[in-house]
Amino acid sequence: MPLTGKNILIGVTGGISIYKTLDVISALNKLGANVKVMMTESAAEFVSPMTFEAMSKNPVYTSLFDKKNAWRIPHISLSKEADLIAIIPATANIIGKIAGGIADDIVSTTVVAATSPVMIAPAMNTNMYHNPVTQRNIETLKSLGYLFITPTSGVLACGDIGDGKLASVEAIVEAIKGQLLYPEKDLLGKKILVTAGPTQEAIDPVRYITNHSSGKMGYAIAKAALLRGAEVTLVSGPVNLTVPSGAEVINITSAKEMYDAVMENAENADIIIKAAAVADYRPENIAENKIKKGGELSIPLSQNPDIVKSLGEKFGGEKVLVGFCMETEDLIENASKKLKSKNLDFIVANSLNEEGAGFKGDTNIVTIIDKSGNKTDIPLSQKEDIANKILDRIK
Ligand code: PMT
């Protein structure tokens, strides 16, 4: 589990979105982290510390004083053992206190004593969030190295609509994971364009030609690159996956649309990774109405643009170009041919014949081949881990 051995201290302050903090803790536990919780008095008005105790499987701290163990000074011991402190949700009050150096409860005092990174996930009414004093406090803290998880926009607990909604559980967990696993952000400043998922080629208003790609491989690459600090543009075919927080996502349906989106955004990218499974052919004509039974049974096809080949012709040698290759026979031989003919820097070869590899699942088995023919075999692993190995190799 990726967060095994990591100690995360969650500071909970009083806001209606506090219920999401429980889901964050549950997700972090599942990733192997040891999670401890400290709560302000107002937070305990919303949800009982007992609930957090059950969820985190650790004692919850609500006071600066531990009367049972007077020798133990909670705010010092908690701050010392934490690899990361995350305040979820963070009210305008706690942000103001931290920015002002005030230490008058367990959360603010522990933060003053912190030696680990401190991450803050604000949640409050939109007017409170946009109040110049709150914004000034946020800017002050950012300039001091505090990390912020930007709130989203939507309907707030008070009924107002606007910014100030606590970021999604997934975005918070990803941000914490990224900070703990890649504190150095080794891809900071790099712009990466990733394609993912299948394309759909319409036959008529009802039917289309497609393939089994789920988008998981491409999305895993996008997520890993974001965690490592890259700026990511994700050109995605129709998939059923959550958008990686922080990525610019361009949704497309057909290969022609993917071609246009990739070509429009390629100029701005340093690295282009084509994990999508693009349909090589499309129906020559799209029937205006649903094709009736008993009519013409053959569908004439036209060839789709070869996106990765066009990239190789235009940007080969200038940008890092990475293709994928999915085969059912002669994997390495065919992948090596594609690497050369498309003028790529790397090709990631995966086969449908190996169990746990290829479409749909959470795992893959790949061989990364570079321009000189060097091969790196990555055995059966989670797509997330394969994504990081591909990024390591590119680096
Ligand atoms: O999405 P998942 O369910 O997680 O599955 C992952 C995956 C199997 C789709 C992925 O790992 C993968 O192998 N993607 C490429 C599949 C494929 O289309 O392979 P190919 O050998 O047909 O294409 C070679 C390369 O050319 C690919 O980078 C492809 O994106 C690109 N291509 C193909 C056709 C085309 N018209 N334009 C292209 O750019």
Short mmCIF file of C-alpha atoms and ligand atoms in Angstrom, two decimals:
data_model
loop_
_atom_site.label_atom_id
_atom_site.label_comp_id
_atom_site.label_asym_id
_atom_site.label_seq_id
_atom_site.Cartn_x
_atom_site.Cartn_y
_atom_site.Cartn_z
CA MET A 1 0.00 0.00 0.00
CA PRO A 2 1.51 3.31 -1.11
CA LEU A 3 1.12 5.20 2.19
CA THR A 4 2.25 2.42 4.54
CA GLY A 5 4.46 3.88 7.25
CA LYS A 6 3.23 7.44 6.70
CA ASN A 7 1.84 9.35 9.70
CA ILE A 8 -0.85 11.84 8.75
CA LEU A 9 -2.32 14.24 11.27
CA ILE A 10 -5.72 15.64 10.31
CA GLY A 11 -6.83 18.90 11.91
CA VAL A 12 -10.60 19.20 11.84
CA THR A 13 -12.29 22.56 12.33
CA GLY A 14 -15.97 23.47 12.51
CA GLY A 15 -17.67 23.43 9.13
CA ILE A 16 -20.64 21.60 7.68
CA SER A 17 -18.41 19.75 5.18
CA ILE A 18 -16.76 17.96 8.13
CA TYR A 19 -18.58 14.75 7.07
CA LYS A 20 -16.28 14.54 4.03
CA THR A 21 -13.25 14.44 6.33
CA LEU A 22 -14.42 11.01 7.50
CA ASP A 23 -14.28 9.76 3.91
CA VAL A 24 -10.80 11.24 3.47
CA ILE A 25 -9.63 9.40 6.62
CA SER A 26 -11.18 6.16 5.42
CA ALA A 27 -9.43 6.49 2.02
CA LEU A 28 -6.07 7.28 3.66
CA ASN A 29 -6.43 4.26 5.95
CA LYS A 30 -7.09 2.07 2.92
CA LEU A 31 -3.86 3.36 1.38
CA GLY A 32 -2.00 2.16 4.47
CA ALA A 33 -1.50 5.49 6.29
CA ASN A 34 -1.59 5.85 10.07
CA VAL A 35 -4.08 8.67 10.60
CA LYS A 36 -4.49 10.69 13.78
CA VAL A 37 -7.09 13.40 14.33
CA MET A 38 -7.18 16.62 16.34
CA MET A 39 -10.38 18.64 16.54
CA THR A 40 -11.35 22.13 17.61
CA GLU A 41 -14.26 22.63 20.02
CA SER A 42 -16.50 23.84 17.16
CA ALA A 43 -15.64 20.78 15.08
CA ALA A 44 -16.78 18.56 17.96
CA GLU A 45 -20.15 20.39 17.88
CA PHE A 46 -20.71 19.05 14.36
CA VAL A 47 -19.47 15.46 14.72
CA SER A 48 -18.54 13.62 17.89
CA PRO A 49 -14.82 12.88 18.38
CA MET A 50 -15.90 9.27 18.92
CA THR A 51 -16.83 8.98 15.23
CA PHE A 52 -13.36 10.19 14.23
CA GLU A 53 -11.80 7.83 16.75
CA ALA A 54 -13.65 4.86 15.23
CA MET A 55 -12.78 5.94 11.70
CA SER A 56 -9.09 6.69 12.32
CA LYS A 57 -8.59 3.80 14.77
CA ASN A 58 -6.58 6.17 16.97
CA PRO A 59 -7.34 8.43 19.93
CA VAL A 60 -8.69 11.85 18.94
CA TYR A 61 -7.20 15.01 20.47
CA THR A 62 -9.54 17.86 21.35
CA SER A 63 -7.57 19.67 24.03
CA LEU A 64 -4.14 21.12 24.57
CA PHE A 65 -4.04 19.23 27.84
CA ASP A 66 -3.93 15.47 28.23
CA LYS A 67 -4.98 15.08 31.87
CA LYS A 68 -4.55 11.29 31.89
CA ASN A 69 -0.96 11.50 30.66
CA ALA A 70 0.24 14.84 31.97
CA TRP A 71 3.83 14.05 30.94
CA ARG A 72 2.70 14.04 27.33
CA ILE A 73 2.27 17.40 25.60
CA PRO A 74 -0.11 16.56 22.75
CA HIS A 75 0.60 19.46 20.39
CA ILE A 76 4.34 18.78 20.51
CA SER A 77 4.21 14.98 20.26
CA LEU A 78 1.55 15.07 17.52
CA SER A 79 3.44 17.61 15.43
CA LYS A 80 6.73 15.72 15.85
CA GLU A 81 5.43 12.37 14.66
CA ALA A 82 3.47 13.71 11.65
CA ASP A 83 4.85 13.36 8.12
CA LEU A 84 2.07 15.71 7.03
CA ILE A 85 -0.59 17.81 8.72
CA ALA A 86 -3.80 18.42 6.75
CA ILE A 87 -6.55 20.73 7.96
CA ILE A 88 -9.88 19.51 6.57
CA PRO A 89 -12.12 21.47 6.51
CA ALA A 90 -10.30 24.70 7.29
CA THR A 91 -12.52 27.60 8.39
CA ALA A 92 -11.73 31.28 7.83
CA ASN A 93 -11.05 31.38 11.57
CA ILE A 94 -8.30 28.73 11.61
CA ILE A 95 -6.69 30.22 8.47
CA GLY A 96 -6.69 33.63 10.14
CA LYS A 97 -5.25 32.20 13.36
CA ILE A 98 -2.43 30.38 11.59
CA ALA A 99 -1.63 33.43 9.44
CA GLY A 100 -1.54 35.55 12.60
CA GLY A 101 0.59 33.09 14.58
CA ILE A 102 -2.17 32.54 17.14
CA ALA A 103 -1.94 29.31 19.14
CA ASP A 104 -4.96 28.93 21.41
CA ASP A 105 -6.42 25.50 20.68
CA ILE A 106 -5.09 22.05 19.81
CA VAL A 107 -5.17 22.63 16.01
CA SER A 108 -3.64 26.10 15.83
CA THR A 109 -1.03 25.29 18.49
CA THR A 110 0.05 22.05 16.82
CA VAL A 111 0.43 23.89 13.50
CA VAL A 112 2.67 26.50 15.12
CA ALA A 113 4.84 23.63 16.41
CA ALA A 114 4.83 21.79 13.04
CA THR A 115 8.02 20.73 11.30
CA SER A 116 6.20 18.78 8.56
CA PRO A 117 4.39 20.26 5.54
CA VAL A 118 0.95 21.67 6.38
CA MET A 119 -1.87 21.34 3.87
CA ILE A 120 -5.03 23.41 4.18
CA ALA A 121 -8.38 22.59 2.55
CA PRO A 122 -10.58 25.66 3.04
CA ALA A 123 -14.38 25.40 3.19
CA MET A 124 -16.65 28.33 3.97
CA ASN A 125 -19.35 30.65 2.63
CA THR A 126 -18.35 32.28 -0.65
CA ASN A 127 -18.36 35.83 0.79
CA MET A 128 -16.15 34.68 3.65
CA TYR A 129 -13.81 32.98 1.17
CA HIS A 130 -13.57 36.05 -1.07
CA ASN A 131 -13.28 38.44 1.87
CA PRO A 132 -10.03 40.36 1.25
CA VAL A 133 -8.82 39.50 4.76
CA THR A 134 -9.27 35.75 4.15
CA GLN A 135 -7.58 36.06 0.76
CA ARG A 136 -4.71 38.04 2.28
CA ASN A 137 -4.30 35.35 4.98
CA ILE A 138 -4.24 32.60 2.32
CA GLU A 139 -1.64 34.49 0.29
CA THR A 140 0.47 35.07 3.41
CA LEU A 141 0.40 31.37 4.24
CA LYS A 142 1.16 30.35 0.64
CA SER A 143 4.18 32.63 0.65
CA LEU A 144 5.36 30.87 3.82
CA GLY A 145 5.14 27.44 2.16
CA TYR A 146 1.73 26.28 3.41
CA LEU A 147 0.00 24.14 0.80
CA PHE A 148 -3.61 24.82 -0.20
CA ILE A 149 -6.22 22.56 -1.76
CA THR A 150 -8.40 25.02 -3.65
CA PRO A 151 -12.10 24.81 -2.81
CA THR A 152 -14.55 24.23 -5.63
CA SER A 153 -17.62 26.15 -6.68
CA GLY A 154 -21.21 25.04 -6.17
CA VAL A 155 -24.23 25.23 -3.89
CA LEU A 156 -22.99 25.87 -0.36
CA ALA A 157 -24.55 24.69 2.89
CA CYS A 158 -26.14 28.12 3.43
CA GLY A 159 -27.81 27.95 0.01
CA ASP A 160 -25.49 30.50 -1.60
CA ILE A 161 -23.81 29.51 -4.85
CA GLY A 162 -20.12 30.22 -5.38
CA ASP A 163 -16.56 29.32 -4.41
CA GLY A 164 -15.84 27.92 -0.98
CA LYS A 165 -17.06 24.32 -1.28
CA LEU A 166 -14.58 21.84 0.20
CA ALA A 167 -12.58 20.13 -2.58
CA SER A 168 -13.72 16.59 -3.41
CA VAL A 169 -12.56 13.69 -1.25
CA GLU A 170 -10.63 12.34 -4.22
CA ALA A 171 -8.86 15.66 -4.87
CA ILE A 172 -7.85 15.92 -1.20
CA VAL A 173 -6.57 12.34 -1.06
CA GLU A 174 -4.63 12.80 -4.31
CA ALA A 175 -3.06 16.01 -3.01
CA ILE A 176 -1.99 14.32 0.24
CA LYS A 177 -0.66 11.30 -1.66
CA GLY A 178 1.24 13.52 -4.08
CA GLN A 179 2.84 15.50 -1.27
CA LEU A 180 3.89 12.39 0.66
CA LEU A 181 5.08 10.31 -2.29
CA TYR A 182 6.58 13.04 -4.50
CA PRO A 183 7.52 15.90 -2.18
CA GLU A 184 10.14 17.05 -4.64
CA LYS A 185 7.76 17.35 -7.61
CA ASP A 186 10.31 16.11 -10.12
CA LEU A 187 8.12 17.01 -13.11
CA LEU A 188 7.43 20.57 -12.01
CA GLY A 189 7.42 22.91 -15.00
CA LYS A 190 6.85 20.07 -17.50
CA LYS A 191 3.80 20.18 -19.74
CA ILE A 192 2.47 16.72 -20.54
CA LEU A 193 -0.23 15.89 -23.04
CA VAL A 194 -1.84 12.49 -22.45
CA THR A 195 -4.47 10.69 -24.52
CA ALA A 196 -6.70 8.05 -22.97
CA GLY A 197 -9.66 5.81 -23.68
CA PRO A 198 -11.26 4.62 -26.87
CA THR A 199 -12.67 6.57 -29.77
CA GLN A 200 -16.16 5.97 -31.10
CA GLU A 201 -16.81 6.08 -34.84
CA ALA A 202 -20.47 6.64 -35.63
CA ILE A 203 -22.26 4.32 -38.05
CA ASP A 204 -25.68 5.94 -37.64
CA PRO A 205 -27.33 7.96 -34.82
CA VAL A 206 -27.59 4.74 -32.76
CA ARG A 207 -24.48 2.66 -33.40
CA TYR A 208 -20.72 3.07 -33.46
CA ILE A 209 -17.43 1.20 -33.86
CA THR A 210 -15.17 1.22 -30.81
CA ASN A 211 -12.84 -0.98 -28.69
CA HIS A 212 -12.50 -2.14 -25.08
CA SER A 213 -10.30 0.65 -23.73
CA SER A 214 -11.52 1.91 -20.34
CA GLY A 215 -9.11 4.86 -20.19
CA LYS A 216 -7.55 3.54 -16.94
CA MET A 217 -3.99 3.41 -18.29
CA GLY A 218 -4.07 6.96 -19.67
CA TYR A 219 -5.82 8.37 -16.60
CA ALA A 220 -3.23 6.68 -14.35
CA ILE A 221 -0.47 8.44 -16.32
CA ALA A 222 -2.27 11.78 -16.08
CA LYS A 223 -2.76 11.37 -12.30
CA ALA A 224 0.84 10.29 -11.69
CA ALA A 225 2.18 13.21 -13.73
CA LEU A 226 -0.01 15.66 -11.77
CA LEU A 227 1.19 14.23 -8.45
CA ARG A 228 4.76 14.79 -9.63
CA GLY A 229 4.08 18.43 -10.37
CA ALA A 230 3.50 18.39 -14.15
CA GLU A 231 0.90 20.47 -15.93
CA VAL A 232 -1.35 17.94 -17.61
CA THR A 233 -3.70 18.17 -20.57
CA LEU A 234 -5.76 15.00 -20.96
CA VAL A 235 -7.48 14.31 -24.26
CA SER A 236 -10.02 11.69 -23.36
CA GLY A 237 -12.33 9.45 -25.31
CA PRO A 238 -15.68 8.45 -23.76
CA VAL A 239 -14.86 6.76 -20.43
CA ASN A 240 -16.44 6.27 -17.05
CA LEU A 241 -13.67 7.64 -14.85
CA THR A 242 -13.33 10.56 -12.46
CA VAL A 243 -11.43 13.46 -13.97
CA PRO A 244 -7.99 13.73 -12.32
CA SER A 245 -8.04 16.82 -10.18
CA GLY A 246 -5.88 19.57 -11.67
CA ALA A 247 -5.84 18.24 -15.24
CA GLU A 248 -7.20 20.19 -18.17
CA VAL A 249 -9.51 17.67 -19.78
CA ILE A 250 -10.64 17.80 -23.41
CA ASN A 251 -13.39 15.30 -24.10
CA ILE A 252 -13.63 13.92 -27.61
CA THR A 253 -15.60 11.14 -29.25
CA SER A 254 -14.08 10.27 -32.64
CA ALA A 255 -10.51 9.77 -33.87
CA LYS A 256 -10.83 12.88 -36.02
CA GLU A 257 -11.78 14.91 -32.95
CA MET A 258 -8.85 13.40 -31.04
CA TYR A 259 -6.52 14.32 -33.91
CA ASP A 260 -7.72 17.96 -33.84
CA ALA A 261 -7.45 18.22 -30.04
CA VAL A 262 -3.97 16.66 -29.93
CA MET A 263 -2.60 18.74 -32.80
CA GLU A 264 -4.01 21.93 -31.27
CA ASN A 265 -2.38 21.25 -27.91
CA ALA A 266 0.85 19.50 -28.98
CA GLU A 267 2.80 22.69 -29.67
CA ASN A 268 2.49 23.67 -26.01
CA ALA A 269 3.59 20.26 -24.63
CA ASP A 270 7.08 19.02 -23.70
CA ILE A 271 6.03 15.37 -23.52
CA ILE A 272 3.20 13.61 -25.37
CA ILE A 273 2.00 10.18 -24.22
CA LYS A 274 -0.52 8.41 -26.43
CA ALA A 275 -2.20 5.74 -24.31
CA ALA A 276 -5.52 6.00 -26.16
CA ALA A 277 -6.81 3.15 -28.28
CA VAL A 278 -7.72 5.02 -31.44
CA ALA A 279 -10.01 3.35 -33.97
CA ASP A 280 -8.01 2.95 -37.16
CA TYR A 281 -11.12 3.03 -39.34
CA ARG A 282 -14.42 4.90 -39.43
CA PRO A 283 -17.54 4.35 -41.53
CA GLU A 284 -17.13 6.22 -44.81
CA ASN A 285 -20.56 7.84 -44.34
CA ILE A 286 -22.63 8.27 -41.21
CA ALA A 287 -26.23 7.33 -41.97
CA GLU A 288 -28.59 10.17 -41.14
CA ASN A 289 -31.21 7.83 -39.71
CA LYS A 290 -31.04 4.50 -37.93
CA ILE A 291 -30.15 1.81 -40.47
CA LYS A 292 -33.10 -0.54 -40.78
CA LYS A 293 -32.89 -4.32 -40.61
CA GLY A 294 -32.74 -6.06 -43.97
CA GLY A 295 -30.99 -3.16 -45.73
CA GLU A 296 -27.32 -2.90 -46.81
CA LEU A 297 -25.24 -5.22 -44.63
CA SER A 298 -21.73 -4.00 -45.36
CA ILE A 299 -20.26 -0.77 -44.04
CA PRO A 300 -17.53 0.79 -46.22
CA LEU A 301 -14.71 2.15 -44.05
CA SER A 302 -12.20 5.00 -44.40
CA GLN A 303 -8.84 5.17 -42.64
CA ASN A 304 -8.60 7.55 -39.67
CA PRO A 305 -5.63 9.91 -39.35
CA ASP A 306 -2.67 8.27 -37.59
CA ILE A 307 -2.26 10.81 -34.79
CA VAL A 308 0.98 9.51 -33.34
CA LYS A 309 2.55 9.32 -36.81
CA SER A 310 1.64 12.95 -37.50
CA LEU A 311 3.20 13.89 -34.16
CA GLY A 312 6.39 12.02 -35.07
CA GLU A 313 6.58 13.81 -38.44
CA LYS A 314 6.03 17.25 -36.93
CA PHE A 315 7.71 17.04 -33.52
CA GLY A 316 10.10 14.04 -33.67
CA GLY A 317 13.40 14.95 -31.99
CA GLU A 318 11.89 18.14 -30.58
CA LYS A 319 9.46 16.81 -27.98
CA VAL A 320 9.44 13.53 -26.06
CA LEU A 321 6.97 11.32 -27.92
CA VAL A 322 5.66 8.14 -26.32
CA GLY A 323 3.33 5.72 -28.08
CA PHE A 324 1.62 2.61 -26.79
CA CYS A 325 1.28 -0.60 -28.74
CA MET A 326 -1.40 -3.19 -28.18
CA GLU A 327 -0.90 -6.49 -30.01
CA THR A 328 -2.18 -10.05 -29.97
CA GLU A 329 0.94 -11.48 -31.69
CA ASP A 330 4.66 -10.68 -32.12
CA LEU A 331 4.40 -7.90 -29.55
CA ILE A 332 8.02 -6.74 -29.33
CA GLU A 333 8.68 -7.03 -33.05
CA ASN A 334 5.55 -5.06 -33.98
CA ALA A 335 6.12 -2.48 -31.23
CA SER A 336 9.71 -1.92 -32.41
CA LYS A 337 8.48 -1.40 -35.99
CA LYS A 338 5.91 1.19 -34.78
CA LEU A 339 8.56 2.98 -32.70
CA LYS A 340 10.71 3.48 -35.82
CA SER A 341 8.02 4.09 -38.43
CA LYS A 342 6.28 6.71 -36.24
CA ASN A 343 9.54 8.40 -35.17
CA LEU A 344 8.88 8.03 -31.42
CA ASP A 345 11.25 8.19 -28.46
CA PHE A 346 9.56 5.35 -26.57
CA ILE A 347 6.89 2.78 -27.15
CA VAL A 348 5.09 0.97 -24.35
CA ALA A 349 4.15 -2.50 -25.54
CA ASN A 350 1.33 -4.47 -23.95
CA SER A 351 -0.28 -7.69 -25.08
CA LEU A 352 -3.86 -8.91 -24.92
CA ASN A 353 -2.56 -12.45 -24.47
CA GLU A 354 -1.14 -11.99 -20.99
CA GLU A 355 -3.46 -12.28 -18.01
CA GLY A 356 -3.70 -8.99 -16.11
CA ALA A 357 -2.50 -6.94 -19.08
CA GLY A 358 -4.21 -4.54 -21.46
CA PHE A 359 -7.79 -3.33 -21.49
CA LYS A 360 -10.14 -2.56 -18.61
CA GLY A 361 -8.39 -3.98 -15.53
CA ASP A 362 -6.43 -2.09 -12.89
CA THR A 363 -3.19 -3.87 -13.81
CA ASN A 364 -0.94 -4.16 -16.83
CA ILE A 365 2.28 -5.87 -17.97
CA VAL A 366 4.43 -3.77 -20.29
CA THR A 367 7.79 -3.50 -22.00
CA ILE A 368 9.12 0.01 -22.56
CA ILE A 369 11.33 0.16 -25.67
CA ASP A 370 13.49 3.19 -26.41
CA LYS A 371 14.92 4.49 -29.72
CA SER A 372 18.14 2.49 -29.32
CA GLY A 373 16.18 -0.71 -28.79
CA ASN A 374 16.78 -0.90 -25.00
CA LYS A 375 13.96 -2.72 -23.28
CA THR A 376 12.60 -2.31 -19.75
CA ASP A 377 10.19 -5.05 -18.68
CA ILE A 378 7.63 -4.12 -16.06
CA PRO A 379 5.94 -7.22 -14.63
CA LEU A 380 2.30 -7.40 -13.55
CA SER A 381 1.69 -4.17 -11.60
CA GLN A 382 -1.07 -1.68 -10.89
CA LYS A 383 -1.56 0.78 -13.78
CA GLU A 384 -0.70 3.55 -11.30
CA ASP A 385 2.74 1.99 -10.66
CA ILE A 386 3.30 1.37 -14.36
CA ALA A 387 2.47 5.02 -15.02
CA ASN A 388 5.19 6.10 -12.59
CA LYS A 389 7.73 3.69 -14.13
CA ILE A 390 6.97 5.13 -17.58
CA LEU A 391 7.44 8.67 -16.22
CA ASP A 392 10.70 7.60 -14.49
CA ARG A 393 11.97 6.20 -17.80
CA ILE A 394 11.03 9.36 -19.71
CA LYS A 395 12.78 11.48 -17.09
O1 PMT B 1 -7.65 2.04 -21.43
P1 PMT B 1 -7.33 0.76 -20.70
O2 PMT B 1 -8.53 -0.12 -20.54
O3 PMT B 1 -6.62 1.01 -19.41
O4 PMT B 1 -6.33 -0.08 -21.62
C1 PMT B 1 -5.05 0.41 -21.88
C2 PMT B 1 -4.65 0.23 -23.35
C3 PMT B 1 -4.56 -1.25 -23.64
C4 PMT B 1 -5.67 0.89 -24.28
C5 PMT B 1 -3.25 0.93 -23.53
O5 PMT B 1 -2.33 0.34 -22.64
C6 PMT B 1 -2.75 0.81 -24.97
O6 PMT B 1 -2.09 -0.14 -25.34
N1 PMT B 1 -3.08 1.81 -25.82
C7 PMT B 1 -2.77 1.78 -27.26
C8 PMT B 1 -3.68 0.83 -27.95
C9 PMT B 1 -3.52 0.92 -29.44
O7 PMT B 1 -4.31 1.55 -30.07
O8 PMT B 1 -2.43 0.38 -29.89
P2 PMT B 1 -2.01 0.45 -31.46
O9 PMT B 1 -0.88 -0.46 -31.52
O10 PMT B 1 -3.19 0.20 -32.29
O11 PMT B 1 -1.56 1.95 -31.68
C10 PMT B 1 -0.20 2.36 -31.56
C11 PMT B 1 -0.14 3.81 -31.12
O12 PMT B 1 -0.67 4.64 -32.15
C12 PMT B 1 -0.91 4.14 -29.87
O13 PMT B 1 -0.13 5.05 -29.10
C13 PMT B 1 -2.17 4.79 -30.38
O14 PMT B 1 -2.68 5.76 -29.45
C14 PMT B 1 -1.67 5.47 -31.65
N2 PMT B 1 -2.66 5.62 -32.72
C15 PMT B 1 -3.29 4.54 -33.26
C16 PMT B 1 -4.16 4.72 -34.31
C17 PMT B 1 -4.38 6.02 -34.81
N3 PMT B 1 -5.22 6.23 -35.80
N4 PMT B 1 -3.74 7.06 -34.26
C18 PMT B 1 -2.89 6.88 -33.23
O15 PMT B 1 -2.30 7.85 -32.73
#
